[in-house]
mmCIF file of C-alpha atoms in Angstrom:
data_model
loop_
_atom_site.group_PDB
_atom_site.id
_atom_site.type_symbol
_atom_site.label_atom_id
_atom_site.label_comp_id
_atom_site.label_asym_id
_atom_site.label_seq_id
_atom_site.Cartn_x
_atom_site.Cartn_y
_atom_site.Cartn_z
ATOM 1 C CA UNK A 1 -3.889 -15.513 11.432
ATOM 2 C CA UNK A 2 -6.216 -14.772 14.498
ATOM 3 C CA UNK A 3 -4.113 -13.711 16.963
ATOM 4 C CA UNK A 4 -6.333 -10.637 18.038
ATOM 5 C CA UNK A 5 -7.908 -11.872 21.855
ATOM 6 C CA UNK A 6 -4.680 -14.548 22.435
ATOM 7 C CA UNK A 7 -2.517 -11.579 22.765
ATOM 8 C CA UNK A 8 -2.579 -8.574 25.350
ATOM 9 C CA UNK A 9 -4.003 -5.144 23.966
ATOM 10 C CA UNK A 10 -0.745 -3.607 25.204
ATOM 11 C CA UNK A 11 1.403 -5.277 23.298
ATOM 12 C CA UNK A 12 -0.352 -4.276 20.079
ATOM 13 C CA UNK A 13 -0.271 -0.813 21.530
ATOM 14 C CA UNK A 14 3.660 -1.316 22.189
ATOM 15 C CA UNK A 15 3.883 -2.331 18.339
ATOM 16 C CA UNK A 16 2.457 1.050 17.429
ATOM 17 C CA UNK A 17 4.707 2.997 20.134
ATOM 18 C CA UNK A 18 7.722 1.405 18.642
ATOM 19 C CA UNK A 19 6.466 2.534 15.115
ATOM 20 C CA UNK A 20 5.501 5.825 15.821
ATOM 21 C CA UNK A 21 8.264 8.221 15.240
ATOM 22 C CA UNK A 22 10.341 5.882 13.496
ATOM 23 C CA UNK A 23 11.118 8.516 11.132
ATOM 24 C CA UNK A 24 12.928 10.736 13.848
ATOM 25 C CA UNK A 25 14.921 7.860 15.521
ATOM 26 C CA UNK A 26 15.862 6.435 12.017
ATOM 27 C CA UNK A 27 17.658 9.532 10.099
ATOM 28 C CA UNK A 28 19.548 7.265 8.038
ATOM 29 C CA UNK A 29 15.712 6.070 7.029
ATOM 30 C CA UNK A 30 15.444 9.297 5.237
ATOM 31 C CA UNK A 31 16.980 10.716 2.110
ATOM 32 C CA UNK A 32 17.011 14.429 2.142
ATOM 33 C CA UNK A 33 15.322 16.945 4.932
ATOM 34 C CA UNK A 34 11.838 17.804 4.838
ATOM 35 C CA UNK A 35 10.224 20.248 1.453
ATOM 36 C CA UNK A 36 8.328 22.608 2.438
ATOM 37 C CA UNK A 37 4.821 22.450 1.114
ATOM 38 C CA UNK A 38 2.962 24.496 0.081
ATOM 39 C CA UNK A 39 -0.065 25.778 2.281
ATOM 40 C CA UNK A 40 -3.449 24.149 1.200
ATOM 41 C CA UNK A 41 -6.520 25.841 1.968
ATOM 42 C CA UNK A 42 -9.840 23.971 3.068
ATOM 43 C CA UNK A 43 -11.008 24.840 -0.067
ATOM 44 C CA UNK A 44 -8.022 23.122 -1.986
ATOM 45 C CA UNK A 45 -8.202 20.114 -0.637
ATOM 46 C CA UNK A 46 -11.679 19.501 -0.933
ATOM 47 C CA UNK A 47 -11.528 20.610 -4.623
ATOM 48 C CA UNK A 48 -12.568 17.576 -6.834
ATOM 49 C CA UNK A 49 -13.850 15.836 -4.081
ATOM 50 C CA UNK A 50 -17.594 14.738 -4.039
ATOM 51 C CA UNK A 51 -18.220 16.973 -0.731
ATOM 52 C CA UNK A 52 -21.077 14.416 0.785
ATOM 53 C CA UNK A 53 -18.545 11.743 1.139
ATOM 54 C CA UNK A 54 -15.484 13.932 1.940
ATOM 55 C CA UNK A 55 -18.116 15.443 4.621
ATOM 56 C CA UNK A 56 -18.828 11.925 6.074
ATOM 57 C CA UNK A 57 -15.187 10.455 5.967
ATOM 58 C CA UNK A 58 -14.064 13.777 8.121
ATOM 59 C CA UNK A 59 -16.975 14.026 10.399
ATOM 60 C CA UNK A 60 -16.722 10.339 11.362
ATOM 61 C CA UNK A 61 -14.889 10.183 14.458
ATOM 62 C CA UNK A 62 -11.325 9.491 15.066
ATOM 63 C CA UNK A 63 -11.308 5.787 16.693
ATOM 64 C CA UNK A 64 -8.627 4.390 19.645
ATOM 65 C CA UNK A 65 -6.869 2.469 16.773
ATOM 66 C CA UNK A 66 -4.304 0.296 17.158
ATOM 67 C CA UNK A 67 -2.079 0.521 14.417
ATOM 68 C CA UNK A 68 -1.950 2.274 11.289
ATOM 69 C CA UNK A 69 0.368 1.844 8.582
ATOM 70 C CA UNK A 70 0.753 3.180 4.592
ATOM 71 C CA UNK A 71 2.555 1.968 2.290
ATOM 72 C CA UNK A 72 4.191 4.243 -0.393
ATOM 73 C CA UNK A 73 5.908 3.096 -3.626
ATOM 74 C CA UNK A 74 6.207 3.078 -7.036
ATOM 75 C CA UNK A 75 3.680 0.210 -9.394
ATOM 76 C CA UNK A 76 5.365 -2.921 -8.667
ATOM 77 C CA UNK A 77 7.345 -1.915 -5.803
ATOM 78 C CA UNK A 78 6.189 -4.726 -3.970
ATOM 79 C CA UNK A 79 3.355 -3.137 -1.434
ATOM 80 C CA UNK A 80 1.140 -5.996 -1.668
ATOM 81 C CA UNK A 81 3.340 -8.334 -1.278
ATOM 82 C CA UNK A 82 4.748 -6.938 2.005
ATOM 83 C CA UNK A 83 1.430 -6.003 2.751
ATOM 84 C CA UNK A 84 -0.274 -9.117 3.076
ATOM 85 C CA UNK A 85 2.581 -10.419 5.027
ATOM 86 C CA UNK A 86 2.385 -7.179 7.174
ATOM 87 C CA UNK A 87 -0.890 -7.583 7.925
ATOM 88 C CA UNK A 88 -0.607 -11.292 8.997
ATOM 89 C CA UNK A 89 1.690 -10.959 11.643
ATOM 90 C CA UNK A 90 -0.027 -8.035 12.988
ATOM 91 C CA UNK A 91 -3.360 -9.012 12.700
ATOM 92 C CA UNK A 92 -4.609 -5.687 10.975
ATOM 93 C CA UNK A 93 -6.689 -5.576 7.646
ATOM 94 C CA UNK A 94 -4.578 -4.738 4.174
ATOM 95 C CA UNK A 95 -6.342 -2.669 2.402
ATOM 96 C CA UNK A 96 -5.283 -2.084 -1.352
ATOM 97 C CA UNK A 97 -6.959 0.576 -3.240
ATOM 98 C CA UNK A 98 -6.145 -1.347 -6.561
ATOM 99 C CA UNK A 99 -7.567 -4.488 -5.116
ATOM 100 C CA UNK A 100 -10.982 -2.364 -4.322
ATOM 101 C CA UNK A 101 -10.945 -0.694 -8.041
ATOM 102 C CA UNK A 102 -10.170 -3.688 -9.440
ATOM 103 C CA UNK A 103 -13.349 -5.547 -7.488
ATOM 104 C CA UNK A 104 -15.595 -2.498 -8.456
ATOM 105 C CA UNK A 105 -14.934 -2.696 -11.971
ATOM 106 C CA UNK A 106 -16.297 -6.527 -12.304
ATOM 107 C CA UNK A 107 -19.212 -4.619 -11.953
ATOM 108 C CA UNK A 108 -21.718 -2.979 -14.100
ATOM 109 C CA UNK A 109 -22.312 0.715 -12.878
ATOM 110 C CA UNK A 110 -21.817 3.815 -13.609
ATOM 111 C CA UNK A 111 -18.496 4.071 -11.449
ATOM 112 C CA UNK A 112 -16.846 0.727 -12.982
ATOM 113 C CA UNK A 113 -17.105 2.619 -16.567
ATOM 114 C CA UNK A 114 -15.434 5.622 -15.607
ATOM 115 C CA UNK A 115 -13.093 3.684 -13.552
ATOM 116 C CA UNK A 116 -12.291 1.065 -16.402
ATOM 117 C CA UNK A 117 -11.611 4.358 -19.045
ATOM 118 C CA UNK A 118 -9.179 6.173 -16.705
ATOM 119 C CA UNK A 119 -7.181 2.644 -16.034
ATOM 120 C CA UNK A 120 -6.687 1.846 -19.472
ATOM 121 C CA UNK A 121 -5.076 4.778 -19.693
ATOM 122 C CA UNK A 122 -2.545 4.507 -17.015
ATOM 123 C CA UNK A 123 -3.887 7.307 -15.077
ATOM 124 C CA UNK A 124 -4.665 7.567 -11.200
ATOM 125 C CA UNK A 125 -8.332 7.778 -10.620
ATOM 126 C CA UNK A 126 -10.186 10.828 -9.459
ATOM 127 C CA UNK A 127 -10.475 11.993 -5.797
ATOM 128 C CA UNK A 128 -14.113 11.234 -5.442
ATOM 129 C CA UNK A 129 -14.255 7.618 -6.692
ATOM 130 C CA UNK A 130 -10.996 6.494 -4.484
ATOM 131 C CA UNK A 131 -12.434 8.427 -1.837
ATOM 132 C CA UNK A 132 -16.011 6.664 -2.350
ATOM 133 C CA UNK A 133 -14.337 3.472 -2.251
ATOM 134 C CA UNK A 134 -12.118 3.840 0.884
ATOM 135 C CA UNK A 135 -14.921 4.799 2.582
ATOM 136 C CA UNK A 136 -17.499 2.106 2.068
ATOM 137 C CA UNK A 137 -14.454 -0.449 2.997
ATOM 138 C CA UNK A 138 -13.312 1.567 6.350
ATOM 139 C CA UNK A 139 -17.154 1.885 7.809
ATOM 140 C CA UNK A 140 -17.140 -2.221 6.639
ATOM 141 C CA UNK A 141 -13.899 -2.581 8.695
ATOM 142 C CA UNK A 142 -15.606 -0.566 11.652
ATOM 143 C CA UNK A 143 -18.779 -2.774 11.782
ATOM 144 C CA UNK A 144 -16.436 -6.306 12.146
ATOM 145 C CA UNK A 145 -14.135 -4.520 14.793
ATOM 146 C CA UNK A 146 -10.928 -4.005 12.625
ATOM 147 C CA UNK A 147 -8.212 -2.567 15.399
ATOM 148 C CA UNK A 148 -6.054 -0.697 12.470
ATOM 149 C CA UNK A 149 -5.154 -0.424 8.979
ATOM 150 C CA UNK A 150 -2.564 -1.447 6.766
ATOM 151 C CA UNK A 151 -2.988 0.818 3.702
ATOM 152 C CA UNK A 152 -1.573 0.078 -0.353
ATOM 153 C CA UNK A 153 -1.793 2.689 -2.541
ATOM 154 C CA UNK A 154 -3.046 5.300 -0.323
ATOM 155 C CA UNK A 155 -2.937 8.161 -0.369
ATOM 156 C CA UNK A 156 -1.616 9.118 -3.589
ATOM 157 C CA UNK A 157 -1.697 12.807 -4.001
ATOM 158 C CA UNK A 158 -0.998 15.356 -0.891
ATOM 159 C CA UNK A 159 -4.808 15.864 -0.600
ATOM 160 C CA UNK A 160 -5.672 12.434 0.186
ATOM 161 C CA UNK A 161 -2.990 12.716 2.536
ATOM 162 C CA UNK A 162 -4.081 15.547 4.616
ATOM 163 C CA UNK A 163 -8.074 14.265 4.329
ATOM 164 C CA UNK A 164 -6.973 10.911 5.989
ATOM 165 C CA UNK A 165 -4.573 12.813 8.723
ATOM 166 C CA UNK A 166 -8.119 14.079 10.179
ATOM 167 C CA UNK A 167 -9.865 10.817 10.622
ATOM 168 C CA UNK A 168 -6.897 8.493 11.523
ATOM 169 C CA UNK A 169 -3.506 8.597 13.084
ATOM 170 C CA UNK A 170 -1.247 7.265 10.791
ATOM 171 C CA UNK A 171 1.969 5.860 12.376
ATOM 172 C CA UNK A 172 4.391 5.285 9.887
ATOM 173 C CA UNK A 173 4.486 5.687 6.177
ATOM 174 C CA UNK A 174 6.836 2.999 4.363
ATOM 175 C CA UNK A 175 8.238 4.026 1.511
ATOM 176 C CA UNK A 176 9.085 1.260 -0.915
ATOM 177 C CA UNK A 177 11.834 2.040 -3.402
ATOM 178 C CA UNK A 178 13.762 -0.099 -6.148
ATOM 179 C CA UNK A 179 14.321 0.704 -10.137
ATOM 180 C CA UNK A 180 12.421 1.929 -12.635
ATOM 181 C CA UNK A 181 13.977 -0.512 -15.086
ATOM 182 C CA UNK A 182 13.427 -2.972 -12.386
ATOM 183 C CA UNK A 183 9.914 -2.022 -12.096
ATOM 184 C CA UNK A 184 9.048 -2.334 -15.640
ATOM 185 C CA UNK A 185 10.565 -6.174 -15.867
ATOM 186 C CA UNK A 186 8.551 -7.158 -12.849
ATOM 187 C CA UNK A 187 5.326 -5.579 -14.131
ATOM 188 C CA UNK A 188 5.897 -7.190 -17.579
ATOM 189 C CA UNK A 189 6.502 -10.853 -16.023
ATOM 190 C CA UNK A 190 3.216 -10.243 -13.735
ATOM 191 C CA UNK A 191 0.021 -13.141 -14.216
ATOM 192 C CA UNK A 192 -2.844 -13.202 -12.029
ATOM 193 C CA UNK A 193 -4.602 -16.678 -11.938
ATOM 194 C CA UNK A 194 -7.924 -16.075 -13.222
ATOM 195 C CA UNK A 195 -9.311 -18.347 -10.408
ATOM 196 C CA UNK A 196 -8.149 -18.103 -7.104
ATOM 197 C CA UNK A 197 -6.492 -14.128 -7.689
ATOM 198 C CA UNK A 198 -2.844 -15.352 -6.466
ATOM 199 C CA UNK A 199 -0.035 -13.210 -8.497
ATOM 200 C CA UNK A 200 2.999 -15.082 -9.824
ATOM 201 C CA UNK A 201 5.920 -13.877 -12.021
ATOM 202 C CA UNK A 202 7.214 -14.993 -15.520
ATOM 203 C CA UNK A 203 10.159 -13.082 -15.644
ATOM 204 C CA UNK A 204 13.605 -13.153 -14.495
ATOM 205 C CA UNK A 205 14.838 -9.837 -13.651
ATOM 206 C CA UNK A 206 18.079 -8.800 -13.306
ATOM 207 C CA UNK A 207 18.883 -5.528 -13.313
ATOM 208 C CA UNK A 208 22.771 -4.562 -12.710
ATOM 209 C CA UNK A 209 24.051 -6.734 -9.415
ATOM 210 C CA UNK A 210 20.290 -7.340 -8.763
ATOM 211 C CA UNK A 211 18.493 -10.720 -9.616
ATOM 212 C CA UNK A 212 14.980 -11.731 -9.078
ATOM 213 C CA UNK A 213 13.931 -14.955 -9.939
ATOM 214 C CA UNK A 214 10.683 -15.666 -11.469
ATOM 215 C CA UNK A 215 7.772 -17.334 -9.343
ATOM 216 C CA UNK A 216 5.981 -19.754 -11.481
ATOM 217 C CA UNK A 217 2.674 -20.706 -11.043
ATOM 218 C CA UNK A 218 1.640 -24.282 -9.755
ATOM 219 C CA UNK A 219 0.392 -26.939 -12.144
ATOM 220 C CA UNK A 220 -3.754 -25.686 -11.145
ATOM 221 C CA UNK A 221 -3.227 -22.605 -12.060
ATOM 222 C CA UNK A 222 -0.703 -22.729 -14.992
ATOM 223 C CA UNK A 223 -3.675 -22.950 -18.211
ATOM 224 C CA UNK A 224 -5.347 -20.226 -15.706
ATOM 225 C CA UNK A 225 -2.589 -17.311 -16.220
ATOM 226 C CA UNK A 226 -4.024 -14.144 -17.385
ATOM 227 C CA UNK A 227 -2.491 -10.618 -17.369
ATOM 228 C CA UNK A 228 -4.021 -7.564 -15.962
ATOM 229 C CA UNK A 229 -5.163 -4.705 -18.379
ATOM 230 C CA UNK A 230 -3.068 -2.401 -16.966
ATOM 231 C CA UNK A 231 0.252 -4.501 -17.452
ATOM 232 C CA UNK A 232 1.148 -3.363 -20.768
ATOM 233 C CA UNK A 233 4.672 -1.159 -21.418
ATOM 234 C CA UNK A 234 2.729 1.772 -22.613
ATOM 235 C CA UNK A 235 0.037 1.319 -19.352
ATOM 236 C CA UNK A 236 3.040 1.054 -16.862
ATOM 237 C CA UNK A 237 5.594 3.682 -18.520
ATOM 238 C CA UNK A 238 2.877 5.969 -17.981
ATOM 239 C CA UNK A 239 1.889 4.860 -14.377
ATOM 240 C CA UNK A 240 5.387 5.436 -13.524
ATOM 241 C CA UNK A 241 5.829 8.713 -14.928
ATOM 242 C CA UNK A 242 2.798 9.804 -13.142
ATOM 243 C CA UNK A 243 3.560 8.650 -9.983
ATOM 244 C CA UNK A 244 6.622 10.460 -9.780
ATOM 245 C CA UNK A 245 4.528 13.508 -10.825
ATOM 246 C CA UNK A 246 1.413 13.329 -8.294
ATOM 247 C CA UNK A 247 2.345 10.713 -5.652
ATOM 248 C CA UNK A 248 5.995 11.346 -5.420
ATOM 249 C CA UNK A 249 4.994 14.780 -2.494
ATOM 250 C CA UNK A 250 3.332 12.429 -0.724
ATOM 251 C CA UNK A 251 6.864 10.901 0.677
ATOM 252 C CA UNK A 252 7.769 14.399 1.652
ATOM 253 C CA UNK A 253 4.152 15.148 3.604
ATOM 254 C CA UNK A 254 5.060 12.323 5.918
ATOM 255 C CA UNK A 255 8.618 12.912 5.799
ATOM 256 C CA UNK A 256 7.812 16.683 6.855
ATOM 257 C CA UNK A 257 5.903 14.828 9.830
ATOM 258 C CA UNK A 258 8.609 12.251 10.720
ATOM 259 C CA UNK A 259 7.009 9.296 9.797
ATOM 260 C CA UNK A 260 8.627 8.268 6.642
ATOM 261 C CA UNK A 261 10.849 5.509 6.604
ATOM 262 C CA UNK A 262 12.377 4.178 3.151
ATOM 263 C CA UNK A 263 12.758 0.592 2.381
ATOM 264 C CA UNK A 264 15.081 -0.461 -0.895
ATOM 265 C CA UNK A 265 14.068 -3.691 -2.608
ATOM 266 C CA UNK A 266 16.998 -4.985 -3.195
ATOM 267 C CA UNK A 267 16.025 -8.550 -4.297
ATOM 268 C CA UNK A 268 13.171 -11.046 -3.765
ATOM 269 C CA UNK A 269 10.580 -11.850 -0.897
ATOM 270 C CA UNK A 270 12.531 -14.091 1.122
ATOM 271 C CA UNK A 271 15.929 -11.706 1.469
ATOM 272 C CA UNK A 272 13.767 -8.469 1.858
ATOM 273 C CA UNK A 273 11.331 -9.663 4.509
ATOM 274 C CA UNK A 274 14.104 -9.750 7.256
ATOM 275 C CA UNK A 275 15.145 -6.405 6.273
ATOM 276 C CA UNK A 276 11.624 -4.923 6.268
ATOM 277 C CA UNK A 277 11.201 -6.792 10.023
ATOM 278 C CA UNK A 278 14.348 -5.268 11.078
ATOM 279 C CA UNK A 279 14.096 -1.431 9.343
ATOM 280 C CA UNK A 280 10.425 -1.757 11.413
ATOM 281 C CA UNK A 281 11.877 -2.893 14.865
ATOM 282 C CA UNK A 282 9.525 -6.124 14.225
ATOM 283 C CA UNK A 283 11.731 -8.788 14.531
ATOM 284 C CA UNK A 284 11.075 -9.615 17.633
ATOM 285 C CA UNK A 285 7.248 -9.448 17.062
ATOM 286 C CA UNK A 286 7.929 -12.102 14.762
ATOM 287 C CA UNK A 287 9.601 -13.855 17.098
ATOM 288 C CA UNK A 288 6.566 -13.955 19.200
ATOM 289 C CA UNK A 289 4.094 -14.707 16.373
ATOM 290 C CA UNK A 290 6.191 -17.843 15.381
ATOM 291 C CA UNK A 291 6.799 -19.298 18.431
ATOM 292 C CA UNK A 292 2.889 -18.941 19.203
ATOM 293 C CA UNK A 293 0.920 -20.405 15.883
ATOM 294 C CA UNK A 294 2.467 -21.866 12.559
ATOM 295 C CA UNK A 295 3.141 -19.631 10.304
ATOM 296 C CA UNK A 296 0.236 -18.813 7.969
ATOM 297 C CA UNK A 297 -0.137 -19.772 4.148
ATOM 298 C CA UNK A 298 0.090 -16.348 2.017
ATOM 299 C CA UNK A 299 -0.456 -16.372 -1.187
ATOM 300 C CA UNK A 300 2.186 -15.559 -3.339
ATOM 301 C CA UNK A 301 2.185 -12.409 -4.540
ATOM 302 C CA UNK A 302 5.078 -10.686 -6.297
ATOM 303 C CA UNK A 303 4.798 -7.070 -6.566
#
């Protein structure tokens, strides 16, 4: 959806005004007060980090933009899915890290290799390559004239957080939360069609008083189901268990700055996406977005 040039700069700026801060208007948003964390040197956070790109990502200079969200969450949690439809109605790029490794390793370098051993094994990839990656999509994003960002999957570890506070302002952080038991099911059930990349579900979860139905795919892309590597039990218990280890103090960085606001999945696309609108004061955005163009075709994508 196109709407950038039909509608008045202001009003995306207004978007981002209503957005930023969310996390001191909202209390009930949050869960517990601020941790404190611990002090991390210049040296720390560059630790790990190839320095030429960390150099060039920090050095570039902070841009007017016009809205920047991240979105926070466990594997499965449903950030792409909510971030695809985020980023239609407010005409800003979605940028998923896992959608950029996953691109890089149909490749054959160097990078895909290391990045195709460290997936297998369910574990976050290094500083550098995520790093490497963000940064050859952002400078991409910069050259077409992208007005803001809409980020999945980043950061994941405090450091990233604090490198990406100096060359952007992020607004709000979203915070996507539902079961672990949950989680698993949905991750199981996941297919990607092997042709056009849309995400469907084979399982029906139901999880206590919480039921989500399974999305089948459509008759083209039925004999075209495959399941991504990093979709088996062992691959996903362990994704889990370290996300709650390394990503898990990311909440409470942007929760220490006010920006975090927490979202519980509490059943499929169609109930949640009012509550999302709503939790993000964007209702009556989408208001305005309907009542100027049809509403656009998203693929369906599940968690």
């Amino acid at each position: 959806m196109a709407l950038a040039g039909r509608r008045a700069m202001p009003q995306i700026s207004g978007i981002a005004n209503r957005l930023s801060g969310m996390g001191h208007c909202q209390k009930k948003k949050t869960i517990v007060d601020p941790l404190p964390l611990p002090p991390i040197s210049q040296e720390d956070h560059h630790q790990g980090l190839m320095p030429e790109i960390c150099k060039a990502m920090e050095e570039e200079p902070r841009k007017q933009r016009e809205l920047n969200l991240v979105l926070l969450g466990r594997p499965g949690a449903g950030k792409g899915t909510f971030g695809i439809k985020l980023a239609a109605l407010l005409d800003v790029p979605h940028i998923s890290t896992g959608d950029l490794i996953r691109e890089e390793m149909k490749k054959v370098s160097s990078m895909s290799r290391r990045i195709a051993e460290v997936v297998s094994k369910g574990k976050l990839l290094g500083d550098e390559e995520v790093f490497e990656l963000l940064h050859s999509r952002l400078q991409a994003g910069a050259a077409r004239g992208d007005k803001g960002f809409i980020l999945d999957g980043f950061p994941r570890t405090v450091n990233q957080a604090i490198v990406l506070d100096k060359i952007a302002d992020v607004h709000v952080a979203v915070n996507f939360a539902q079961e672990r038991e949950v989680l698993i099911q949905k991750c199981l059930g996941r297919r990607v069609c092997g042709e056009c990349g849309r995400v469907f579900s084979m399982a029906d979860v139901s999880v206590g008083d919480l039921r989500m139905p399974a999305i089948p795919p459509p008759i083209q892309c039925l004999d075209k189901m495959v399941t991504r590597k990093d979709d088996s039990e062992q691959s996903i218990q362990k994704r889990l268990q370290v996300y709650d280890e390394e990503s898990k103090p990311v909440e409470d960085f942007y929760r220490k700055q006010g920006k975090l606001v927490n979202f519980d999945v509490r059943g499929g696309v169609s109930e949640s996406w009012p509550k999302l609108l709503q939790a993000l004061n964007l209702v009556e955005e989408q208001q305005r977005s309907s009542s100027r163009t049809p509403p656009p075709a998203i693929p369906t994508v599940w968690c």
